[in-house]
Coordinates of C-alpha atoms in Angstrom, one line a residue:
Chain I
X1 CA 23.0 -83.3 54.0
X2 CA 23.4 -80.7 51.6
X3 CA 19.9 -78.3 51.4
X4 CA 18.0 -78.6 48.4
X5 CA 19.3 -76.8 44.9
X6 CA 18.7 -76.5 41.5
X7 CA 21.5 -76.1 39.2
X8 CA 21.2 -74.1 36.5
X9 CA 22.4 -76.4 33.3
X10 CA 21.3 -74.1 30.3
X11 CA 20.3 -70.6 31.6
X12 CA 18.8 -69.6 28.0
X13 CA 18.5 -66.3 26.5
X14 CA 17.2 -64.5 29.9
X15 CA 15.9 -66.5 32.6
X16 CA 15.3 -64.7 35.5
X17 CA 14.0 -65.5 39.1
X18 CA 10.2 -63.8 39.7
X19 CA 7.8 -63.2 42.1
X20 CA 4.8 -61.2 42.5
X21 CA 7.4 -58.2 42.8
X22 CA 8.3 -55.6 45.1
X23 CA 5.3 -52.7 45.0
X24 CA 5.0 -50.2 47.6
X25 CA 8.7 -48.9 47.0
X26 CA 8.7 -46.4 43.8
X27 CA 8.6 -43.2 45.4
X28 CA 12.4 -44.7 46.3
X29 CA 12.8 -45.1 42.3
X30 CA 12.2 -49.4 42.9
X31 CA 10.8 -50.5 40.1
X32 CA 7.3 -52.8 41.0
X33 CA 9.2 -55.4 38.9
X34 CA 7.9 -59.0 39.3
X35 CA 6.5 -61.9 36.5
X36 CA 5.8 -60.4 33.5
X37 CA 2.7 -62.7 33.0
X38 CA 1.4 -62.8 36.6
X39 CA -1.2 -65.2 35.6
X40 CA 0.9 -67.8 34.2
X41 CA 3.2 -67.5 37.7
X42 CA -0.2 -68.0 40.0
X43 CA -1.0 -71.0 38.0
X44 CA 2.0 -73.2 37.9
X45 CA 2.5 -72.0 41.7
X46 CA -1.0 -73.5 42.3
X47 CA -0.1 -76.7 40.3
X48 CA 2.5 -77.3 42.9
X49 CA 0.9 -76.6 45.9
X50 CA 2.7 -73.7 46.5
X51 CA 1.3 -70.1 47.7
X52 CA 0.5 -68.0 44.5
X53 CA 3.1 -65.7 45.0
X54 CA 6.5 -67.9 45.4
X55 CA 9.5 -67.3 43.0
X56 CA 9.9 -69.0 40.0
X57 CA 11.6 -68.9 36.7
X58 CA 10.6 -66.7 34.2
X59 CA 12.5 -67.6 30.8
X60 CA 12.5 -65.9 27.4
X61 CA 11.5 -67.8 24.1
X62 CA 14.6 -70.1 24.5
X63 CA 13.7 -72.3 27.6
X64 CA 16.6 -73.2 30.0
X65 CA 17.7 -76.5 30.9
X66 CA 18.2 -77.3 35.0
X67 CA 18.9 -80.2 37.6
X68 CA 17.4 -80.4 41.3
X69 CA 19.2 -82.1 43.7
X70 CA 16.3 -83.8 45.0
X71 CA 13.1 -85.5 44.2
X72 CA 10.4 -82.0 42.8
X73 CA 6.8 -81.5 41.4
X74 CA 7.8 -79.1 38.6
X75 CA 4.9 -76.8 36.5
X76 CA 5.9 -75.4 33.6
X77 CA 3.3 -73.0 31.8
X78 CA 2.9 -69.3 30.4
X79 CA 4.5 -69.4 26.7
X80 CA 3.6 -73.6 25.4
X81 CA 7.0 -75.4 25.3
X82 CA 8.5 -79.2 24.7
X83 CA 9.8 -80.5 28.0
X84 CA 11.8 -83.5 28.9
X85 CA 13.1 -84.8 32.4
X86 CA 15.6 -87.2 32.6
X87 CA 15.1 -87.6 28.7
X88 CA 11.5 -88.7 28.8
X89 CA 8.7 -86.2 27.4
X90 CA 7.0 -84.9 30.1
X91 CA 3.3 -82.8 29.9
X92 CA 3.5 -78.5 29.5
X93 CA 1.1 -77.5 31.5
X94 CA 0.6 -80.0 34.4
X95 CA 2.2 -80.9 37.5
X96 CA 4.8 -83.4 36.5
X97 CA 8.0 -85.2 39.1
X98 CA 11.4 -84.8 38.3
X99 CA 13.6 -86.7 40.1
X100 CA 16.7 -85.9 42.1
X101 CA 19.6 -85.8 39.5
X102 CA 17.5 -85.7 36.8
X103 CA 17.5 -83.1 34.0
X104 CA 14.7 -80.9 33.2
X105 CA 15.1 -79.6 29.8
X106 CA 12.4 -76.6 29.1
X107 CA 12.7 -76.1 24.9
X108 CA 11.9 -72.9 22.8
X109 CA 8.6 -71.6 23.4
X110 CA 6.4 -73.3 20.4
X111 CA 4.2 -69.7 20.7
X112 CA 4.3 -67.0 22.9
X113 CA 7.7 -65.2 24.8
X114 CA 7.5 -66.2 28.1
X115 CA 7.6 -69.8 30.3
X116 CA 7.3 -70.0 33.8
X117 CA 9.0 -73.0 35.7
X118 CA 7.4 -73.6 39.2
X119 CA 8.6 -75.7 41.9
X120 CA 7.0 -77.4 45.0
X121 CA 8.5 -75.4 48.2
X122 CA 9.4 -72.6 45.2
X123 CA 12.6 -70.7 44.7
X124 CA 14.4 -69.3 47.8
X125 CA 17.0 -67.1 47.0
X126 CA 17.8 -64.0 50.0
X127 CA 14.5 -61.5 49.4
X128 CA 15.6 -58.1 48.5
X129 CA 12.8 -55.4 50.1
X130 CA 10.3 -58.7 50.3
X131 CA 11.1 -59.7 47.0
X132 CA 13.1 -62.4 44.7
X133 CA 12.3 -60.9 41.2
X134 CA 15.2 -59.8 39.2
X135 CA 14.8 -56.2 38.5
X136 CA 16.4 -55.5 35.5
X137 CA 16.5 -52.0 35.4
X138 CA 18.2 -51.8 38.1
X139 CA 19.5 -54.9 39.0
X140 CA 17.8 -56.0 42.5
X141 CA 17.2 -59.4 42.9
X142 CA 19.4 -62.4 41.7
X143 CA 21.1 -61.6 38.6
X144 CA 19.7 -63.3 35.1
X145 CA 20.6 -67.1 34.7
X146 CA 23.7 -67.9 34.2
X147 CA 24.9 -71.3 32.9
X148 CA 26.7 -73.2 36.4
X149 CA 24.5 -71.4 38.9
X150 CA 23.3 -72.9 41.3
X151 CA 19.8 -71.3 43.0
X152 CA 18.0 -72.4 46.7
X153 CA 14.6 -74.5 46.6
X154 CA 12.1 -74.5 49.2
X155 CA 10.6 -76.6 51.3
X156 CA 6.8 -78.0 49.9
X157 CA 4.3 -76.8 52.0
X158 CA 1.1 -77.8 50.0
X159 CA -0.1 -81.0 47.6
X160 CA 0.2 -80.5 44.0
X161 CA -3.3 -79.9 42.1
X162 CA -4.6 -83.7 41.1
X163 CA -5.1 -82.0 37.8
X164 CA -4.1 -83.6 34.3
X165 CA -4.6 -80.1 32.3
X166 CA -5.0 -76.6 33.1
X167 CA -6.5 -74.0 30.7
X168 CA -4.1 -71.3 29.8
X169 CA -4.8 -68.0 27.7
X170 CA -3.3 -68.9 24.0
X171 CA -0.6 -66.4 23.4
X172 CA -1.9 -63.5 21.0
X173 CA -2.2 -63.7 17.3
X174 CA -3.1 -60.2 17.4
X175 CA -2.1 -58.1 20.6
X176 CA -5.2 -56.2 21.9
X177 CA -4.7 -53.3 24.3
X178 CA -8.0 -51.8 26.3
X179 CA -6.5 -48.1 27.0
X180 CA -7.6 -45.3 28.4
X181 CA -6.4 -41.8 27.6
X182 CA -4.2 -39.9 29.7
X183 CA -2.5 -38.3 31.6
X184 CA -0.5 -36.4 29.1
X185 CA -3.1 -36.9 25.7
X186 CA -3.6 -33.4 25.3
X187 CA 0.6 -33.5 24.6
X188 CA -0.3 -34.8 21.2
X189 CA -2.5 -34.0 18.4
X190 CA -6.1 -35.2 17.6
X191 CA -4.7 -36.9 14.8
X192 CA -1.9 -38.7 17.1
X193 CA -5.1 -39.8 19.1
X194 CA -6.6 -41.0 16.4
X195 CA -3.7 -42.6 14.9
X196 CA -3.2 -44.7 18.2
X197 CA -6.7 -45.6 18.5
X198 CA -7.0 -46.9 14.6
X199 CA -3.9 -48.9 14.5
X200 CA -0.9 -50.1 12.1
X201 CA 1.3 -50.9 14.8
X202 CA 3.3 -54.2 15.6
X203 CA 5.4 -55.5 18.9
X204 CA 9.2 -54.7 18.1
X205 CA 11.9 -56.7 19.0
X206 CA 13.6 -54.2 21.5
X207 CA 11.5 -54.6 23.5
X208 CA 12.3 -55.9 27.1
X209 CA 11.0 -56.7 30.3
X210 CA 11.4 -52.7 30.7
X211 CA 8.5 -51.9 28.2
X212 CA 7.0 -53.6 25.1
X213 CA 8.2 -51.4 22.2
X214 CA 6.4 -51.1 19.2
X215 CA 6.9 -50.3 15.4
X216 CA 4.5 -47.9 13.4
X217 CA 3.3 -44.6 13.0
X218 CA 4.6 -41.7 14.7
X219 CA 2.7 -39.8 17.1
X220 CA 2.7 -36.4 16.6
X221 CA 3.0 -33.7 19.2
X222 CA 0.8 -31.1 19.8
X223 CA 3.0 -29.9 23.0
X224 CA 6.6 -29.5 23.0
X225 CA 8.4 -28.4 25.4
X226 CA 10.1 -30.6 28.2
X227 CA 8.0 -32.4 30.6
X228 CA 8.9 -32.4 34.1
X229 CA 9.5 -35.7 35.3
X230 CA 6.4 -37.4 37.0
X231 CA 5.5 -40.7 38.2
X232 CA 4.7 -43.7 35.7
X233 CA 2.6 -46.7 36.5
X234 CA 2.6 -50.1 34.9
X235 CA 0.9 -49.9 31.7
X236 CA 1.7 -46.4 30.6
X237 CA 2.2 -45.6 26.9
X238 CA 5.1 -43.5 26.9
X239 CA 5.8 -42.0 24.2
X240 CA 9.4 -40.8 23.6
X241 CA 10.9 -38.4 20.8
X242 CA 10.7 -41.2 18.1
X243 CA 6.9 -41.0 18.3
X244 CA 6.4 -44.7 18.4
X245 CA 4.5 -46.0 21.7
X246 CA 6.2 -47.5 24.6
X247 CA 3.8 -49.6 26.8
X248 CA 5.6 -50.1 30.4
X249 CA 5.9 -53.5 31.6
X250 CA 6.6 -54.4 35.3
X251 CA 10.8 -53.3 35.2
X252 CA 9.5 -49.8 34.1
X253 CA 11.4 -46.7 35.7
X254 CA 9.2 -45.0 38.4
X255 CA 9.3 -41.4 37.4
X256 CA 9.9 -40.7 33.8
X257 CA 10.1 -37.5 31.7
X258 CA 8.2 -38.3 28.7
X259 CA 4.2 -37.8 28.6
X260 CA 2.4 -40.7 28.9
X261 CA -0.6 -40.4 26.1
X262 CA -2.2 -43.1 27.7
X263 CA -2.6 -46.4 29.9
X264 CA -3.0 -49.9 29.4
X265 CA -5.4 -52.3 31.5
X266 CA -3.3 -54.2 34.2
X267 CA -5.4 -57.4 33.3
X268 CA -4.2 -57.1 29.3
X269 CA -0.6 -56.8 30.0
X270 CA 0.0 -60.5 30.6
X271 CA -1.1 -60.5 26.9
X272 CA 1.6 -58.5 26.3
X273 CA 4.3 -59.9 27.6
X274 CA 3.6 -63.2 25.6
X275 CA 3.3 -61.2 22.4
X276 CA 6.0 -62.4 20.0
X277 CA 7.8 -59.6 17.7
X278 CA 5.5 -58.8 14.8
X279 CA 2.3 -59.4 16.5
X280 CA -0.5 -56.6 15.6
X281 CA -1.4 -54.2 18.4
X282 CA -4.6 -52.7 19.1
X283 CA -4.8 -50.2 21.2
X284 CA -8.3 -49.5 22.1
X285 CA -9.8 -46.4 23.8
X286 CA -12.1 -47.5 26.9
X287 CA -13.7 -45.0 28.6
Chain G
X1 CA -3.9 -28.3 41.7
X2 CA -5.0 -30.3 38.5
X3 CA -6.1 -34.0 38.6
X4 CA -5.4 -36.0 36.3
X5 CA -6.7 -39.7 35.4
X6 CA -3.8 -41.8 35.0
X7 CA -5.6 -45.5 34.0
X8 CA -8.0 -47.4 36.4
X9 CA -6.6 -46.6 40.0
X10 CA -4.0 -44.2 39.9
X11 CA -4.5 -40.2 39.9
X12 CA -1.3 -37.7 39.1
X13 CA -2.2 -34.3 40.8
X14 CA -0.3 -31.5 38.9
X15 CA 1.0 -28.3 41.2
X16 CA 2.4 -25.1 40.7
X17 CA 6.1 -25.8 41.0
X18 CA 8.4 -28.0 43.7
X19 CA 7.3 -26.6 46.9
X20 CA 3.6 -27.1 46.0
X21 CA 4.1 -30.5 45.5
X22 CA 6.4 -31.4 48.4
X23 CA 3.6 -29.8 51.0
X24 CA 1.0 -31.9 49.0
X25 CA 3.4 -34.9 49.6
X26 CA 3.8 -33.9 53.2
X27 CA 0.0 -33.8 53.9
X28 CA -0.3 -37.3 51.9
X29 CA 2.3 -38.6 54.4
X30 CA 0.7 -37.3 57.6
X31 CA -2.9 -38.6 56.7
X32 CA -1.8 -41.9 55.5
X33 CA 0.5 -41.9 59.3
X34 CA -3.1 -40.3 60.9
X35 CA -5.2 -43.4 59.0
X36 CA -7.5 -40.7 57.4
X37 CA -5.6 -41.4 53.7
X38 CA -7.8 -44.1 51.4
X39 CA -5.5 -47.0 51.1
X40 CA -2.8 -45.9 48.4
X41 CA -0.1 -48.6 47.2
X42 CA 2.6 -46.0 45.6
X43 CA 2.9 -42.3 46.6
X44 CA 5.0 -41.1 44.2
X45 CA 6.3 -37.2 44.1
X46 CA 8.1 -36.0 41.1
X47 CA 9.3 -32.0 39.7
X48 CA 5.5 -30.9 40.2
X49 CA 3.1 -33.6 40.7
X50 CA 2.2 -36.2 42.8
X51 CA 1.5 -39.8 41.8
X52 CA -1.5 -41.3 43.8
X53 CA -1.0 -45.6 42.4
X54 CA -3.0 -48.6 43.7
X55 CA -5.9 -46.4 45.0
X56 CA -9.1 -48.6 45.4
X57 CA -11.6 -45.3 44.1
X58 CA -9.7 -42.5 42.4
X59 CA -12.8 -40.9 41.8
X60 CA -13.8 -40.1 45.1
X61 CA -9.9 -39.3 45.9
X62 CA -10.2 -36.8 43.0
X63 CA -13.3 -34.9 44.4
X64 CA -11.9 -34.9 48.0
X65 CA -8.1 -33.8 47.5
X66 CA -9.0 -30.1 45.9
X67 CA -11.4 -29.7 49.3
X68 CA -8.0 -30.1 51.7
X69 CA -6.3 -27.7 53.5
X70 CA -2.8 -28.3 53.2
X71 CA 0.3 -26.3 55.0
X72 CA 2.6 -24.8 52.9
X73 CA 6.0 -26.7 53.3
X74 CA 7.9 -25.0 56.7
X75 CA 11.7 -26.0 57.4
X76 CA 10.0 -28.0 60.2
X77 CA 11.7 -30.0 62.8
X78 CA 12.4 -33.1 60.3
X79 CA 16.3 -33.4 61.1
X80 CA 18.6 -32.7 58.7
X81 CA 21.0 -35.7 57.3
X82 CA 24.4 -34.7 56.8
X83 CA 26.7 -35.9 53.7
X84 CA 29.9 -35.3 54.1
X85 CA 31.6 -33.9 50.5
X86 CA 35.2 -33.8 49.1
X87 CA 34.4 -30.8 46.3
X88 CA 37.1 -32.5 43.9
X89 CA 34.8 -33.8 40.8
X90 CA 36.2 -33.2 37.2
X91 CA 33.6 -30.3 36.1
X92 CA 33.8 -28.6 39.3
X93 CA 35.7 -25.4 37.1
X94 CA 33.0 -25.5 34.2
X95 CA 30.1 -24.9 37.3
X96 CA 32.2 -22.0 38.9
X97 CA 32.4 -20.8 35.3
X98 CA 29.0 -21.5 34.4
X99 CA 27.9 -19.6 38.0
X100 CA 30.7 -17.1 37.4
X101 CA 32.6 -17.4 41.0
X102 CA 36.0 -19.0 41.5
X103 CA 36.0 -22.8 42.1
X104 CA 36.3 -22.8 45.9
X105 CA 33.2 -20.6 45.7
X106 CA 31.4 -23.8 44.5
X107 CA 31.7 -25.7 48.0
X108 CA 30.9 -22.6 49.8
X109 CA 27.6 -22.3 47.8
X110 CA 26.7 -26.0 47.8
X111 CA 27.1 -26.8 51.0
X112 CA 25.5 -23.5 52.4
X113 CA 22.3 -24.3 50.9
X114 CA 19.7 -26.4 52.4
X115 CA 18.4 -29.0 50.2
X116 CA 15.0 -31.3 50.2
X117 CA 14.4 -34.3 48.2
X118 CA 11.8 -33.5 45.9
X119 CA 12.0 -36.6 44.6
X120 CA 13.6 -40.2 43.3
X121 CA 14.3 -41.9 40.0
X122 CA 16.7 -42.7 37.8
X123 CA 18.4 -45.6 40.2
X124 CA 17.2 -47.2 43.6
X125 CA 18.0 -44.2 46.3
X126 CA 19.1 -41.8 44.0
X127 CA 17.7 -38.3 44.8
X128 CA 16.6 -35.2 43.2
X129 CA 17.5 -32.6 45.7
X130 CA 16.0 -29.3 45.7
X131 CA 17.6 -26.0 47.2
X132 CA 19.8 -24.3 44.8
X133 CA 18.3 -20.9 43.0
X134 CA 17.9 -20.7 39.3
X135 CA 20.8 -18.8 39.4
X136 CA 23.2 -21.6 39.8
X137 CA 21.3 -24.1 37.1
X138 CA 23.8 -26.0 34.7
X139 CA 22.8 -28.3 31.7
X140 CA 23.7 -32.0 31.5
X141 CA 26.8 -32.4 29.9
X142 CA 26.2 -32.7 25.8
X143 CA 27.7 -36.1 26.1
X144 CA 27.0 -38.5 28.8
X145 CA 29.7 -40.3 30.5
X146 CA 29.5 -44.1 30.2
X147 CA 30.8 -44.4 34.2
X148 CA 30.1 -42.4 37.4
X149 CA 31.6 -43.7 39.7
X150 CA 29.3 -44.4 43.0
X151 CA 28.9 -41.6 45.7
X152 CA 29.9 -38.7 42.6
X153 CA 27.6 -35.8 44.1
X154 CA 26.6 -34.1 40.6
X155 CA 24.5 -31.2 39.4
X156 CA 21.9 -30.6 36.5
X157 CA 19.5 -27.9 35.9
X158 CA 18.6 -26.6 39.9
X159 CA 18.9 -30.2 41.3
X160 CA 21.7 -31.9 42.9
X161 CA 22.1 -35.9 43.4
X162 CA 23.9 -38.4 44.2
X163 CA 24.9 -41.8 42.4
X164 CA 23.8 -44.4 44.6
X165 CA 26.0 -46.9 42.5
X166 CA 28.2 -46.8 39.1
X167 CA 25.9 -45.9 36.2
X168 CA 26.2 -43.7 32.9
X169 CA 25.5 -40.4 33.5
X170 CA 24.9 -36.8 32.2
X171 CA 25.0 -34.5 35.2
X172 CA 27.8 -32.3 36.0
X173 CA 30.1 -33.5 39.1
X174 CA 31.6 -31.4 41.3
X175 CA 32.7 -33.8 44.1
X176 CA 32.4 -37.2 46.3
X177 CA 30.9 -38.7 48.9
X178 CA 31.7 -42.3 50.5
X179 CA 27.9 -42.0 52.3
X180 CA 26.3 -45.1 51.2
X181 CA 23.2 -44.0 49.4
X182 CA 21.5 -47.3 49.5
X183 CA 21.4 -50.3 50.8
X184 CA 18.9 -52.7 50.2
X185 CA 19.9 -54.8 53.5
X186 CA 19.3 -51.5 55.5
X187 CA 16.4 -50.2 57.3
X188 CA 16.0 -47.9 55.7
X189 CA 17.4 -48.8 52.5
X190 CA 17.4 -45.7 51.0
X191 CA 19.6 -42.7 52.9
X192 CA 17.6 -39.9 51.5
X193 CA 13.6 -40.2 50.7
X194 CA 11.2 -37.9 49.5
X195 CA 10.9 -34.6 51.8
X196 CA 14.2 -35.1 53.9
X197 CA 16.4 -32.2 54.6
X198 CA 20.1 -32.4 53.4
X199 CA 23.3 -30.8 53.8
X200 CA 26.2 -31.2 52.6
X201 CA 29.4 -30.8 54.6
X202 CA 32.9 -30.2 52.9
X203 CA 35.2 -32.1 54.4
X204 CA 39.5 -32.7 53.1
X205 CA 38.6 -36.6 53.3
X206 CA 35.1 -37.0 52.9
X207 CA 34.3 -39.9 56.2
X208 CA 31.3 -41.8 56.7

């Protein structure tokens, strides 16, 4: 008997496997990496009866199409989504059985960027440095999706959740950011300050699982020399020579050579990652 | 030393220049081996600072750091790793020019220096190595090249690396190396880590 597989029918426009990611490893120049929308992974995971932090899929505003080789409780949350297995609509949201053979078709995200796809016993692809998430800057993990492929499921440990609904965050309308200044604020003017506290800014479409990129005004200098390259955390607003803010998301480059002006709440990045191009940003100064 | 919020639970402590900040890495290191160091997820050296990330009350750290004594950074008796270097790469002439000797003069230089890795970035293992004087800085090349090939040992400003894997890149290369700079089914996975000493040795066919 063959071990239990899902093969990847549609891979989408990036589907990627994800964990909880790989911390403890930057001062090696590994990126944290991991979901981008931890919540969302925790919550299908729990909806299976797996551990919060086993791998799943993470896909990007086009869904994916897959088949498992046997019998699985499949959650699919994060970004809201049609879903059909084996041609029947199934429920978003909710633990749901897709049977061996059968196709689970995950559509375009209806709002939102970002679905997650959980499985009972999870995703088991070979851990790189106790980890499964693709790290697309710099390329640990299983590679993106890829129509044909064909990726390892686990064994269920636990019962799915006898739930019919979970809630779920809706994705934002308008993208607020809680920051707080620093390190490198006093790099920029009082006006830049003031310019990213009061606003005008939307989410760009370059942006990636790298950083969310964003389209605006341009923050002026007050400093500006070279920086000397110093460690960056998740959530940092980098701010490179084009002025406009870069907020780092969980693929971010450890050490980085442009200032940081400031630095995003972990718990508001999930936000983030499920804010479509165009949505207003907020950044707001907490103390 | 400066302190610097960075967020919620992280702290970036500024230094004076590289050797400041590798002793203050150093003493990080031996408290967190001693269990006197706070529980800190990341330690993160870089040119002149050192990232403190994950750390449960920054605050306190903040107030306690400045009160530490900490040893300037000796040569020690961490061992040294040994890369062994063919000095063939294509800009090798435009850094003996650049340091105005002849182009063997370049291997003699390099590999009689001893290096440290101030710190990583860039890629997974690669390494910013420390050693050289200002005297033998050389700027990036105007125009990146799209390819280096893996195990190119390159130059830029007073730093040397080397490219754990293919990548684009604007440092200057002046030779190769078949050492394997990382390997993520290793233990450890990175050859060279923050505050290791490194030579490198010239060698007609660079082995392993």
């Amino acid at each position: 008997m063959t071990d239990p597989a899902l093969l990847v029918v549609r891979a989408g426009a990036l589907t990627t496997v994800q964990d909880l990611g790989r911390p403890g490893y930057a001062h090696l120049g590994v990126p944290r990496s991991g979901a981008l929308d931890p919540s969302a992974l925790r919550l299908v995971n729990r909806l299976v009866g797996n551990d919060e932090d086993a791998a799943a899929l993470e896909t990007t505003l086009t869904g994916c199409a897959v088949r498992p080789s046997r019998d699985v409780t499949v959650a699919v949350g994060g970004a809201p989504c049609p879903l059909r297995a084996g041609g029947r609509p199934v429920a978003w949201g909710a633990p749901v059985r897709v049977g061996a053979g059968e196709l689970l078709e995950v559509g375009a995200a209806v709002r939102g960027v970002r679905s997650y796809l959980g499985f009972a016993g999870g995703l088991v692809p070979e851990p790189v440095l106790g980890s499964r998430s693709t790290d697309l800057l710099s390329g640990l993990g299983p590679a993106p999706l890829s129509g044909g492929d064909v990726l390892p499921l686990g064994r269920p440990a636990g019962e799915a959740a006898r739930v019919d609904g979970a809630p779920w965050p809706a994705p934002p309308s308008e993208l607020v950011l809680r920051v707080r200044f620093g390190p490198r604020h006093d790099w920029f003017t009082e006006a830049a300050r003031r310019t990213l506290a009061t606003g005008g800014y939307r989410v760009s479409a370059a942006g990636n699982r790298i950083g969310l990129r964003t389209e605006g005004p341009e923050l002026e200098r007050a400093v500006h020399g070279e920086l000397p390259s110093e460690g960056m955390v998740l959530g940092a607003v980098q701010v490179p020579p084009d002025g406009r803010p870069v907020v780092f998301l969980a693929d971010h480059p450890t050490t980085g050579g442009y200032p940081v002006v400031a630095v995003v709440r972990e718990s508001d990045l999930a936000a983030a990652a499920q804010a479509v191009p165009g949505t207003p940003v907020r950044f707001v100064p907490i103390r | 030393m400066r302190l610097l919020p960075v967020g919620e639970r992280a702290l970036l402590v500024e230094l004076a220049g590289a050797e400041e900040a590798g002793a203050l890495h150093a003493e990080l290191l031996r408290r967190r081996a001693a269990g006197t160091l706070p529980p800190v997820r990341e330690i993160v050296p870089a040119a002149c600072t050192v990232l403190l990330d994950g750390v449960e009350e920054p605050d306190r750290l903040a107030v306690e750091l400045p009160r530490w004594a900490v040893p300037p950074l000796t040569a020690g008796s961490a061992t040294v790793t040994e890369i062994p270097v063919r000095y063939d790469g294509p800009d090798l002439a435009e850094v003996a020019d650049r340091w105005g000797v002849p182009p063997a003069e370049v291997a003699a230089v390099h590999s009689a220096t001893e290096f440290r890795v101030a710190f990583c970035g860039f890629a997974p293992g690669f390494a910013y190595l420390t050693g050289l004087g200002a005297e033998f800085a050389v700027p990036r090349r105007a125009t990146p090249r799209t390819a280096v090939p893996a195990g190119a040992v390159a130059l830029a400003g007073t730093y040397t690396g080397v490219y754990p894997r293919t990548s684009p890149g604007g440092w200057q290369l002046i030779g190769t190396t078949d050492a394997v700079l990382w390997n993520a089914a290793r233990e450890p996975a990175a050859l060279l880590a923050p505050g290791a000493r490194v030579r490198f040795v010239p060698r007609a066919e660079a082995g392993r």
